[in-house]
Amino acid sequence: MISYSSFELANGLKVFVHEDNTSPLAVVNILYNVGSRDEHPEKTGFAHLFEHLMFGGSANVPAFDTPLQRVGGENNAFTSPDITNYYVTLPVANLETAFWLESDRMMALSFDPKVLEVQRKVVIEEFKQRYLNQPYGDVWLKLRPLAYSIHPYSWATIGKEIAHIEEATMQDVKDFFYKYYLPNNAIMVVGGNVKTDEIKTLAEKWFGGIKPGPGEKYIRKLPKEPVQTKKRTLEIKANVPLNAIYKAYHMDKRMGKDFYATDLLSDLLGRGQSSRLYQKLVRDKKIFNSISAYCMGSIDEGLFVVDGKLNDGITFKKAEDAINEVILHLQTDILEIELQKVKNQAEASLVMSEIELLNRCMNIAFAANMGDVEMINKEAALIQNVSEADIKRAAKTIFTEENSSVLYYGKSEK
């Protein structure tokens, strides 16, 4: 069980405290309830750009990393379609440094044009290196808009295209900051050898004076993706070593009743060399060089993806037919020992993820952001309570051809 206490400041900042007197380090994790799904369709990539801008200095801190490194601290951040998360680890004795730094950039980020230009170039270079100039790098730039017709999950976190970042103005940046980077749109988790009363004092001192923003709290009103009624396909060619197939199905959202059944279903199909897809299609039939299945824990309805690299000489039709055959068999035939194995693997992964203090603090923030912080202590039971009937129901619901979007990623001809 992960213990925690919580309180809320007058400006709406939610604070959770996880006391762990065995840790020599403290963690300050701040989750902002904004991701790429909150962007305007013609101004994408802003959530990720902001992840970079937040390290470019603020009113009283010209360089975020320098004072943190002086007290033995480290920091980083990441962006997803659903959230942007920032975290600091440092010795407990120097905890107040993290409060000072995080509060300063929440209160008054630097809007120095030079910082914007530097970070713009960094993001554009990342776009080119990770998404355009490496094999299969643009998969999600192609697969997301194929699978989603109106929901903003239709673009990747990096953005739809480089031009959106190239054309970002300082006013665009300010508008984004003052809409989303507010205390009443954030969750702070502090963990380590700390006491809740101590954290209350620090939170009030450093964050209590930050205004919640000129308008009402941001309420997300995103378009709901309609039920897909027809299979979608796209075939592309590029300079890649092997043909590949990416087959995506719409699935339940992270807090939906079928999420855990679907998650275990992905393990049955594609987790490791004992999974059905690997055993049947890599080891036995040698249709694929590699293959996996996984589902996205998206807050809104996500995707269940099967992807594999084909062996030479195998057609896309043969490969997809083979995937469909394995999936069809799973809908009617599941061994109890097989299901229990993936349950145990999932629970073991959960336990391992909670060893590190940072992960525990992040998990508290994620769960709180989804509206039920106690999920951190419910997950193991939810995993073990999934039945064979739940798995079969999820499989029959998800695995229909009309619910699929398939990207055939072919080798370009020499």
XYZ file of N, CA and C in Angstrom, residues 18-272:
765
model
N 3.693 12.011 0.356
C 3.981 10.590 0.575
C 5.198 10.498 1.485
N 4.976 10.161 2.749
C 6.051 10.112 3.730
C 6.777 8.767 3.656
N 8.087 8.839 3.471
C 8.929 7.641 3.428
C 10.235 7.976 4.151
N 10.316 7.577 5.421
C 11.490 7.960 6.214
C 12.712 7.109 5.928
N 12.619 6.190 4.969
C 13.779 5.375 4.592
C 14.566 5.997 3.444
N 14.009 7.030 2.815
C 14.644 7.588 1.624
C 15.597 8.722 1.971
N 16.813 8.681 1.428
C 17.753 9.786 1.647
C 17.445 10.982 0.750
N 16.596 10.763 -0.240
C 16.248 11.812 -1.186
C 14.789 12.201 -1.040
N 14.467 13.371 -1.533
C 13.080 13.820 -1.620
C 12.722 14.011 -3.090
N 11.440 13.925 -3.387
C 10.928 14.127 -4.738
C 9.869 15.219 -4.699
N 9.946 16.122 -5.654
C 8.862 17.078 -5.883
C 8.406 16.877 -7.319
N 7.190 16.400 -7.478
C 6.643 16.086 -8.802
C 5.438 16.994 -9.054
N 5.468 17.728 -10.156
C 4.338 18.584 -10.505
C 3.784 18.159 -11.853
N 2.525 17.760 -11.825
C 1.814 17.353 -13.029
C 0.871 18.471 -13.434
N 1.021 18.929 -14.672
C 0.084 19.904 -15.228
C -0.918 19.163 -16.105
N -2.174 19.474 -15.905
C -3.251 18.770 -16.599
C -3.403 19.313 -18.022
N -2.360 19.134 -18.803
C -2.364 19.562 -20.204
C -1.432 18.661 -20.996
N -1.921 18.198 -22.120
C -1.117 17.378 -23.030
C -1.417 17.778 -24.461
N -0.925 17.014 -25.394
C -1.118 17.376 -26.799
C -2.580 17.329 -27.227
N -3.427 16.601 -26.486
C -4.847 16.570 -26.853
C -5.539 17.912 -26.593
N -4.884 18.804 -25.827
C -5.476 20.106 -25.522
C -5.093 21.185 -26.533
N -4.300 20.834 -27.511
C -3.812 21.822 -28.465
C -4.845 22.129 -29.551
N -4.698 23.304 -30.144
C -5.501 23.656 -31.318
C -4.987 22.850 -32.509
N -5.869 22.325 -33.345
C -5.419 21.485 -34.468
C -4.439 22.169 -35.417
N -4.445 23.503 -35.442
C -3.517 24.221 -36.318
C -2.295 24.745 -35.564
N -2.209 24.414 -34.274
C -1.067 24.834 -33.467
C -0.651 23.674 -32.572
N -0.183 22.606 -33.187
C 0.162 21.405 -32.427
C 1.645 21.409 -32.046
N 1.968 20.566 -31.064
C 3.339 20.476 -30.576
C 3.644 21.452 -29.458
N 2.644 22.242 -29.031
C 2.883 23.271 -28.018
C 3.132 22.675 -26.639
N 2.413 21.626 -26.277
C 2.621 21.021 -24.958
C 4.060 20.542 -24.817
N 4.577 19.945 -25.871
C 5.959 19.463 -25.856
C 6.942 20.629 -25.897
N 6.643 21.645 -26.688
C 7.497 22.834 -26.728
C 7.601 23.451 -25.335
N 6.470 23.472 -24.611
C 6.477 24.052 -23.279
C 7.315 23.253 -22.303
N 7.365 21.967 -22.476
C 8.231 21.155 -21.629
C 9.663 21.686 -21.694
N 10.070 22.108 -22.887
C 11.414 22.662 -23.069
C 11.505 24.093 -22.534
N 10.482 24.904 -22.814
C 10.520 26.300 -22.396
C 10.568 26.451 -20.878
N 9.998 25.492 -20.168
C 9.955 25.588 -18.704
C 11.334 25.476 -18.061
N 12.330 25.092 -18.850
C 13.696 25.023 -18.329
C 14.533 26.224 -18.793
N 13.860 27.179 -19.451
C 14.580 28.311 -20.034
C 14.700 29.521 -19.142
N 14.278 29.387 -17.892
C 14.408 30.495 -16.960
C 13.076 31.113 -16.600
N 13.055 31.794 -15.442
C 11.844 32.467 -14.961
C 12.249 33.797 -14.344
N 11.304 34.457 -13.688
C 11.533 35.832 -13.223
C 12.787 35.973 -12.365
N 12.996 35.055 -11.434
C 14.120 35.168 -10.504
C 15.182 34.094 -10.691
N 14.982 33.240 -11.695
C 15.905 32.122 -11.920
C 16.271 32.073 -13.403
N 17.361 32.677 -13.811
C 17.716 32.709 -15.226
C 18.070 31.340 -15.811
N 18.570 30.431 -14.970
C 18.917 29.082 -15.432
C 18.415 28.086 -14.401
N 17.454 27.276 -14.772
C 16.789 26.384 -13.821
C 17.743 25.345 -13.238
N 18.589 24.773 -14.073
C 19.430 23.650 -13.641
C 20.531 24.050 -12.656
N 21.078 25.248 -12.811
C 22.269 25.626 -12.044
C 22.059 25.589 -10.533
N 21.066 26.275 -9.977
C 20.901 26.229 -8.516
C 20.519 24.843 -8.009
N 19.851 24.060 -8.847
C 19.470 22.711 -8.440
C 20.695 21.808 -8.346
N 21.579 21.923 -9.312
C 22.797 21.102 -9.300
C 23.700 21.464 -8.123
N 23.666 22.706 -7.707
C 24.509 23.147 -6.589
C 24.104 22.486 -5.278
N 22.851 22.057 -5.176
C 22.395 21.398 -3.944
C 22.221 19.887 -4.142
N 22.839 19.357 -5.200
C 22.825 17.915 -5.418
C 21.543 17.382 -6.010
N 20.801 18.220 -6.727
C 19.529 17.800 -7.291
C 19.585 17.495 -8.779
N 18.579 16.776 -9.237
C 18.406 16.477 -10.654
C 16.948 16.716 -11.015
N 16.692 16.925 -12.299
C 15.316 17.150 -12.732
C 15.115 16.707 -14.171
N 13.871 16.518 -14.519
C 13.535 16.198 -15.900
C 12.038 16.385 -16.070
N 11.550 16.079 -17.258
C 10.133 16.243 -17.551
C 9.774 15.399 -18.762
N 8.486 15.181 -18.958
C 8.011 14.510 -20.171
C 6.587 14.956 -20.478
N 6.225 14.833 -21.742
C 4.903 15.206 -22.223
C 4.230 13.987 -22.821
N 2.925 13.887 -22.644
C 2.136 12.832 -23.281
C 0.903 13.481 -23.900
N 0.078 12.720 -24.588
C -1.180 13.308 -25.077
C -2.064 13.836 -23.960
N -1.898 13.316 -22.732
C -2.810 13.656 -21.643
C -2.249 14.636 -20.620
N -0.950 14.618 -20.366
C -0.371 15.421 -19.280
C 1.014 15.926 -19.655
N 1.511 16.872 -18.833
C 2.927 17.245 -18.850
C 3.425 17.135 -17.415
N 4.531 16.435 -17.209
C 4.980 16.109 -15.857
C 6.425 16.556 -15.648
N 6.653 17.251 -14.535
C 7.975 17.753 -14.171
C 8.361 17.173 -12.815
N 9.626 16.770 -12.673
C 10.027 16.198 -11.395
C 11.447 16.593 -11.023
N 11.643 16.705 -9.700
C 12.939 17.048 -9.118
C 13.254 16.021 -8.045
N 14.468 15.532 -8.025
C 14.957 14.717 -6.910
C 16.165 15.439 -6.312
N 16.216 15.470 -5.000
C 17.309 16.178 -4.322
C 17.374 15.732 -2.869
N 18.487 16.011 -2.187
C 18.566 15.651 -0.774
C 17.455 16.324 0.028
N 16.928 15.621 1.014
C 15.817 16.148 1.804
C 16.176 17.490 2.448
N 17.413 17.628 2.870
C 17.832 18.862 3.539
C 17.704 20.082 2.633
N 17.702 19.856 1.331
C 17.643 20.967 0.372
C 16.282 21.065 -0.323
N 15.270 20.473 0.291
C 13.944 20.390 -0.328
C 13.395 21.758 -0.729
N 13.637 22.774 0.065
C 13.044 24.085 -0.215
C 13.536 24.671 -1.534
N 14.711 24.262 -1.966
C 15.211 24.735 -3.262
C 14.253 24.348 -4.384
N 13.730 23.139 -4.329
C 12.790 22.674 -5.363
C 11.503 23.501 -5.322
N 11.032 23.821 -4.122
C 9.824 24.654 -3.999
C 10.057 26.035 -4.613
N 11.212 26.608 -4.323
C 11.552 27.913 -4.874
C 11.564 27.877 -6.408
N 12.250 26.893 -6.964
C 12.392 26.820 -8.419
C 11.059 26.558 -9.107
N 10.315 25.583 -8.615
C 9.059 25.225 -9.271
C 8.019 26.339 -9.149
N 7.979 27.000 -8.005
C 7.000 28.073 -7.831
C 7.334 29.275 -8.705
N 8.629 29.536 -8.883
C 9.012 30.703 -9.664
C 8.608 30.553 -11.121
N 8.788 29.353 -11.681
C 8.417 29.215 -13.085
C 6.910 29.033 -13.276
N 6.203 28.555 -12.240
C 4.743 28.539 -12.331
C 4.191 29.961 -12.262
N 4.835 30.798 -11.463
C 4.353 32.162 -11.262
C 4.727 33.082 -12.414
N 5.953 32.946 -12.918
C 6.448 33.942 -13.873
C 7.515 33.333 -14.778
N 7.088 32.573 -15.744
C 8.032 32.003 -16.712
C 8.679 33.125 -17.519
N 9.924 32.928 -17.880
C 10.608 33.906 -18.723
C 10.051 33.834 -20.143
N 9.675 34.980 -20.660
C 9.225 35.029 -22.056
C 10.265 35.751 -22.902
N 11.507 35.378 -22.683
C 12.624 35.943 -23.430
C 12.581 35.392 -24.864
N 12.518 36.249 -25.870
C 12.483 35.765 -27.259
C 13.663 34.867 -27.611
N 14.816 35.120 -26.990
C 15.981 34.276 -27.280
C 15.756 32.843 -26.801
N 15.105 32.703 -25.634
C 14.803 31.362 -25.112
C 13.859 30.636 -26.060
N 12.832 31.334 -26.528
C 11.888 30.711 -27.465
C 12.609 30.230 -28.721
N 13.505 31.052 -29.262
C 14.200 30.666 -30.493
C 15.110 29.462 -30.273
N 15.800 29.446 -29.122
C 16.686 28.313 -28.820
C 15.878 27.028 -28.694
N 14.800 27.065 -27.924
C 14.010 25.853 -27.702
C 13.227 25.453 -28.949
N 12.839 26.416 -29.741
C 12.185 26.105 -31.022
C 13.116 25.252 -31.891
N 14.373 25.659 -31.957
C 15.356 24.932 -32.762
C 15.598 23.534 -32.197
N 15.625 23.424 -30.860
C 15.821 22.115 -30.228
C 14.683 21.166 -30.584
N 13.445 21.657 -30.492
C 12.277 20.820 -30.782
C 12.231 20.434 -32.257
N 12.549 21.380 -33.128
C 12.549 21.078 -34.564
C 13.594 20.015 -34.879
N 14.749 20.119 -34.264
C 15.793 19.118 -34.484
C 15.354 17.752 -33.951
N 14.696 17.743 -32.809
C 14.173 16.484 -32.270
C 13.145 15.882 -33.218
N 12.283 16.709 -33.764
C 11.275 16.252 -34.730
C 11.967 15.559 -35.904
N 13.004 16.181 -36.423
C 13.706 15.626 -37.580
C 14.431 14.324 -37.236
N 15.161 14.337 -36.116
C 15.984 13.178 -35.767
C 15.153 11.966 -35.369
N 14.139 12.171 -34.526
C 13.389 11.035 -33.971
C 12.230 10.578 -34.841
N 11.652 11.510 -35.605
C 10.422 11.179 -36.315
C 10.574 11.122 -37.832
N 11.531 11.840 -38.381
C 11.641 11.900 -39.832
C 12.877 11.205 -40.382
N 13.946 11.135 -39.603
C 15.221 10.668 -40.145
C 15.696 9.349 -39.565
N 14.777 8.539 -39.036
C 15.156 7.201 -38.607
C 14.091 6.204 -39.061
N 14.482 4.966 -39.291
C 13.528 3.973 -39.790
C 12.302 3.847 -38.895
N 11.139 3.860 -39.494
C 9.841 3.721 -38.828
C 9.540 4.887 -37.872
N 10.344 5.929 -37.891
C 10.167 7.029 -36.951
C 8.851 7.768 -37.106
N 8.298 7.766 -38.312
C 7.064 8.516 -38.562
C 5.804 7.664 -38.422
N 5.917 6.480 -37.824
C 4.761 5.588 -37.702
C 3.576 6.298 -37.062
N 3.821 6.977 -35.926
C 2.703 7.597 -35.209
C 2.211 8.860 -35.882
N 3.045 9.458 -36.725
C 2.571 10.581 -37.529
C 1.586 10.102 -38.589
N 1.664 8.825 -38.946
C 0.771 8.234 -39.955
C -0.393 7.475 -39.320
N -0.105 6.712 -38.251
C -1.120 5.817 -37.685
C -2.173 6.569 -36.880
N -1.768 7.573 -36.143
C -2.754 8.303 -35.329
C -3.851 8.956 -36.178
N -3.511 9.726 -37.219
C -4.593 10.315 -38.024
C -5.393 9.289 -38.815
N -4.826 8.102 -39.008
C -5.580 7.034 -39.657
C -6.635 6.480 -38.704
N -6.269 6.324 -37.443
C -7.167 5.708 -36.462
C -8.194 6.679 -35.903
N -7.816 7.954 -35.757
C -8.720 8.943 -35.154
C -9.184 9.930 -36.222
N -10.485 10.127 -36.293
C -11.031 11.051 -37.290
C -11.245 12.451 -36.742
N -11.641 12.587 -35.464
C -11.908 13.923 -34.918
C -11.258 14.165 -33.562
N -10.931 13.131 -32.816
C -10.335 13.336 -31.497
C -8.896 13.819 -31.657
N -8.427 14.722 -30.767
C -7.056 15.234 -30.893
C -5.952 14.223 -30.601
N -6.285 13.000 -30.240
C -5.268 11.944 -30.242
C -4.787 11.667 -31.670
N -5.377 12.329 -32.633
C -5.016 12.096 -34.030
C -3.654 12.668 -34.400
N -3.029 13.420 -33.495
C -1.654 13.840 -33.776
C -0.736 13.418 -32.633
N 0.528 13.241 -32.985
C 1.534 12.816 -32.011
C 1.907 13.981 -31.101
N 2.508 13.659 -29.959
C 2.898 14.694 -29.000
C 3.861 15.696 -29.606
N 4.707 15.266 -30.502
C 5.663 16.172 -31.136
C 4.963 17.185 -32.023
N 3.713 16.874 -32.425
C 2.942 17.771 -33.284
C 2.677 17.155 -34.649
N 1.788 17.784 -35.391
C 1.449 17.292 -36.728
C 2.585 17.514 -37.711
N 3.160 18.703 -37.662
C 4.193 19.066 -38.629
C 5.116 20.119 -38.037
N 6.309 20.197 -38.568
C 7.317 21.127 -38.074
C 6.846 22.569 -38.190
N 6.061 22.867 -39.218
C 5.632 24.243 -39.461
C 4.897 24.840 -38.267
N 4.158 24.007 -37.509
C 3.425 24.533 -36.364
C 4.361 25.092 -35.303
N 5.520 24.488 -35.140
C 6.507 24.996 -34.180
C 7.274 26.162 -34.797
N 7.592 26.064 -36.061
C 8.314 27.146 -36.735
C 7.525 28.454 -36.679
N 6.216 28.361 -36.758
C 5.370 29.558 -36.841
C 4.830 30.016 -35.491
N 5.208 29.347 -34.416
C 4.720 29.726 -33.087
C 5.206 31.121 -32.716
N 4.278 31.970 -32.303
C 4.624 33.337 -31.917
C 4.740 33.446 -30.393
N 5.320 34.536 -29.931
C 5.419 34.748 -28.495
C 4.028 34.876 -27.877
N 3.092 35.461 -28.605
C 1.733 35.563 -28.091
C 1.095 34.188 -27.948
N 1.354 33.289 -28.912
C 0.870 31.906 -28.802
C 1.397 31.258 -27.521
N 2.672 31.473 -27.254
C 3.314 30.884 -26.077
C 2.686 31.431 -24.796
N 2.494 32.727 -24.731
C 1.900 33.334 -23.538
C 0.469 32.840 -23.330
N -0.298 32.760 -24.410
C -1.681 32.293 -24.300
C -1.731 30.878 -23.740
N -0.828 30.024 -24.204
C -0.785 28.640 -23.747
C -0.428 28.583 -22.265
N 0.558 29.353 -21.873
C 1.004 29.354 -20.480
C -0.112 29.807 -19.539
N -0.753 30.909 -19.857
C -1.751 31.480 -18.949
C -3.078 30.725 -18.970
N -3.227 29.817 -19.900
C -4.417 28.970 -19.913
C -4.213 27.699 -19.101
N -3.012 27.127 -19.171
C -2.790 25.793 -18.602
C -1.836 25.749 -17.408
N -0.844 26.630 -17.369
C 0.195 26.530 -16.329
C -0.206 27.351 -15.105
N -1.264 26.880 -14.467
C -1.869 27.550 -13.336
C -1.922 26.602 -12.145
N -1.907 27.117 -10.945
C -1.963 26.224 -9.777
C -3.226 25.388 -9.726
N -4.341 25.922 -10.198
C -5.591 25.158 -10.174
C -5.712 24.191 -11.340
N -4.634 24.071 -12.140
C -4.585 23.057 -13.196
C -3.377 22.146 -12.981
N -2.946 22.034 -11.714
C -1.732 21.270 -11.401
C -1.929 20.429 -10.149
N -1.132 19.386 -10.071
C -1.090 18.516 -8.890
C 0.368 18.382 -8.481
N 0.666 18.674 -7.226
C 2.025 18.522 -6.722
C 2.081 17.362 -5.736
N 3.079 16.499 -5.917
C 3.308 15.389 -5.000
C 4.712 15.532 -4.439
N 4.822 15.500 -3.115
C 6.118 15.580 -2.447
C 6.322 14.279 -1.682
N 7.443 13.633 -1.910
C 7.725 12.369 -1.253
C 9.106 12.339 -0.634
N 9.258 11.492 0.388
C 10.552 11.334 1.032
C 10.424 11.409 2.541
N 11.543 11.660 3.196
C 11.567 11.760 4.656
C 11.086 13.150 5.077
N 9.772 13.355 4.871
C 9.152 14.656 5.116
C 7.901 14.451 5.972
N 7.366 15.543 6.478
C 6.130 15.518 7.246
C 5.107 16.424 6.575
N 3.852 16.021 6.656
C 2.800 16.775 5.976
C 2.742 18.219 6.452
N 2.882 18.460 7.749
C 2.825 19.832 8.261
C 3.940 20.688 7.676
N 5.119 20.078 7.545
C 6.254 20.785 6.947
C 5.940 21.167 5.504
N 5.338 20.247 4.746
C 5.025 20.506 3.338
C 3.928 21.552 3.213
N 2.967 21.539 4.123
C 1.938 22.580 4.111
C 2.563 23.964 4.252
N 3.509 24.076 5.160
C 4.174 25.361 5.388
C 4.925 25.818 4.139
N 5.678 24.897 3.540
C 6.438 25.239 2.327
C 5.517 25.549 1.159
N 4.449 24.791 1.017
C 3.517 25.008 -0.094
C 2.853 26.377 0.020
N 2.420 26.728 1.217
C 1.798 28.039 1.414
C 2.814 29.165 1.149
N 4.035 28.964 1.622
C 5.067 29.990 1.468
C 5.389 30.256 0.002
N 5.570 29.174 -0.764
C 6.078 29.329 -2.128
C 4.996 29.325 -3.206
N 3.880 28.669 -2.967
C 2.844 28.568 -3.998
C 1.554 29.310 -3.637
N 1.369 29.621 -2.343
C 0.108 30.203 -1.912
C -0.221 31.531 -2.563
N 0.796 32.299 -2.932
C 0.570 33.621 -3.510
C 0.379 33.634 -5.016
N 0.465 32.474 -5.658
C 0.301 32.414 -7.118
C -1.189 32.435 -7.458
N -1.583 33.345 -8.300
C -2.998 33.484 -8.636
C -3.444 32.346 -9.551
N -4.701 31.932 -9.412
C -5.197 30.813 -10.236
C -5.498 31.179 -11.679
N -5.299 32.406 -12.052
C -5.536 32.791 -13.440
C -6.728 33.731 -13.553
N -6.783 34.500 -14.641
C -7.833 35.512 -14.787
C -9.213 34.933 -15.082
N -9.253 33.745 -15.681
C -10.534 33.162 -16.060
C -10.904 31.974 -15.201
N -11.918 31.239 -15.646
C -12.338 30.041 -14.940
C -11.338 28.915 -15.186
N -11.337 27.944 -14.288
C -10.461 26.787 -14.448
C -10.752 26.099 -15.774
N -9.691 25.655 -16.418
C -9.843 24.994 -17.708
C -10.667 23.721 -17.564
N -11.727 23.637 -18.325
C -12.567 22.440 -18.373
C -12.450 21.851 -19.773
N -11.994 20.648 -19.833
C -11.750 20.008 -21.122
C -13.065 19.621 -21.804
N -13.225 20.060 -23.034
C -14.418 19.721 -23.815
C -13.966 19.231 -25.190
N -13.482 18.007 -25.218
C -12.932 17.463 -26.451
C -13.998 16.699 -27.232
N -13.875 16.674 -28.548
C -14.829 15.886 -29.342
C -14.651 14.398 -29.077
N -15.749 13.694 -28.953
C -15.678 12.246 -28.727
C -15.541 11.535 -30.064
N -14.544 10.649 -30.137
C -14.323 9.897 -31.368
C -15.520 8.992 -31.643
N -16.128 9.089 -32.836
C -17.266 8.214 -33.145
C -16.831 6.761 -33.290
N -17.770 5.866 -33.095
C -17.489 4.440 -33.276
C -17.072 4.200 -34.719
N -15.953 3.520 -34.889
C -15.464 3.226 -36.237
C -16.285 2.088 -36.840
N -16.748 2.265 -38.038
C -17.623 1.267 -38.670
C -17.035 0.668 -39.944
N -15.812 1.075 -40.302
C -15.199 0.557 -41.519
C -13.687 0.496 -41.346
N -13.110 -0.595 -41.788
C -11.665 -0.758 -41.710
C -10.961 0.331 -42.515
N -9.867 0.863 -41.946
C -9.073 1.876 -42.627
C -7.677 1.336 -42.878
N -7.126 1.634 -44.031
C -5.783 1.152 -44.358
C -4.970 2.255 -45.016
N -3.678 2.147 -44.848
C -2.743 3.066 -45.493
C -1.466 2.303 -45.776
N -0.972 2.411 -46.989
C 0.295 1.765 -47.346
C 1.297 2.830 -47.736
N 2.480 2.771 -47.114
C 3.548 3.711 -47.423
C 4.832 2.934 -47.678
N 5.784 3.588 -48.313
C 7.088 2.978 -48.546
C 8.173 3.939 -48.081
N 9.228 3.372 -47.509
C 10.330 4.192 -47.008
C 11.592 3.346 -46.970
N 12.697 3.993 -46.662
C 13.979 3.301 -46.598
C 14.113 2.609 -45.240
N 13.501 1.421 -45.134
C 13.519 0.642 -43.886
C 14.034 -0.762 -44.195
N 14.584 -1.459 -43.198
C 15.183 -2.771 -43.450
C 14.172 -3.881 -43.720
N 12.984 -3.795 -43.110
C 11.982 -4.851 -43.258
C 10.592 -4.237 -43.414
N 9.744 -4.914 -44.173
C 8.347 -4.516 -44.194
C 7.768 -4.669 -42.790
N 6.836 -3.798 -42.442
C 6.228 -3.839 -41.112
C 4.735 -3.594 -41.217
N 4.015 -4.136 -40.264
C 2.576 -3.926 -40.195
C 2.217 -3.405 -38.811
N 1.344 -2.422 -38.784
C 0.850 -1.831 -37.535
C -0.668 -1.860 -37.598
N -1.276 -2.660 -36.756
C -2.728 -2.811 -36.767
C -3.277 -2.292 -35.442
N -4.091 -1.240 -35.509
C -4.603 -0.574 -34.314
C -6.108 -0.743 -34.202
N -6.564 -1.029 -33.002
C -7.986 -1.166 -32.707
C -8.352 -0.162 -31.617
N -9.527 0.424 -31.706
C -10.005 1.281 -30.620
C -10.341 0.429 -29.398
N -10.023 0.967 -28.220
C -10.220 0.214 -26.982
C -10.732 1.154 -25.886
N -10.978 0.594 -24.710
C -11.545 1.340 -23.591
C -10.549 2.366 -23.053
N -11.070 3.396 -22.410
C -10.228 4.406 -21.784
C -9.608 3.864 -20.496
N -8.661 4.627 -19.945
C -7.854 4.159 -18.814
C -8.694 3.802 -17.583
N -9.771 4.525 -17.348
C -10.614 4.255 -16.185
C -11.871 3.470 -16.563
N -11.893 2.916 -17.765
C -13.054 2.157 -18.223
C -13.096 0.763 -17.625
N -14.265 0.129 -17.670
C -14.441 -1.174 -17.024
C -13.651 -2.288 -17.707
N -13.323 -2.123 -18.969
C -12.607 -3.182 -19.680
C -11.115 -2.927 -19.817
N -10.608 -1.877 -19.175
C -9.194 -1.559 -19.393
C -8.273 -2.682 -18.936
N -8.463 -3.187 -17.724
C -7.530 -4.196 -17.205
C -7.635 -5.511 -17.964
N -8.841 -5.861 -18.398
C -8.986 -7.052 -19.234
C -8.240 -6.861 -20.546
N -8.332 -5.669 -21.115
C -7.653 -5.385 -22.381
C -6.143 -5.366 -22.199
N -5.695 -4.829 -21.089
C -4.260 -4.791 -20.808
C -3.695 -6.212 -20.699
N -4.409 -7.080 -19.992
C -3.968 -8.475 -19.884
C -4.069 -9.184 -21.220
N -5.055 -8.825 -22.004
C -5.197 -9.388 -23.338
C -3.969 -9.076 -24.198
N -3.459 -7.856 -24.058
C -2.248 -7.502 -24.811
C -1.051 -8.324 -24.354
N -1.002 -8.649 -23.050
C 0.084 -9.486 -22.548
C -0.018 -10.915 -23.074
N -1.232 -11.440 -23.097
C -1.438 -12.787 -23.640
C -0.985 -12.865 -25.093
N -1.281 -11.820 -25.836
C -0.945 -11.826 -27.258
C 0.518 -11.501 -27.527
N 1.065 -10.512 -26.806
C 2.346 -10.010 -27.273
C 3.415 -9.697 -26.266
N 3.289 -10.189 -25.012
C 4.315 -9.883 -24.019
C 5.371 -10.980 -23.967
N 6.490 -10.710 -24.579
C 7.626 -11.628 -24.481
C 7.537 -12.842 -25.383
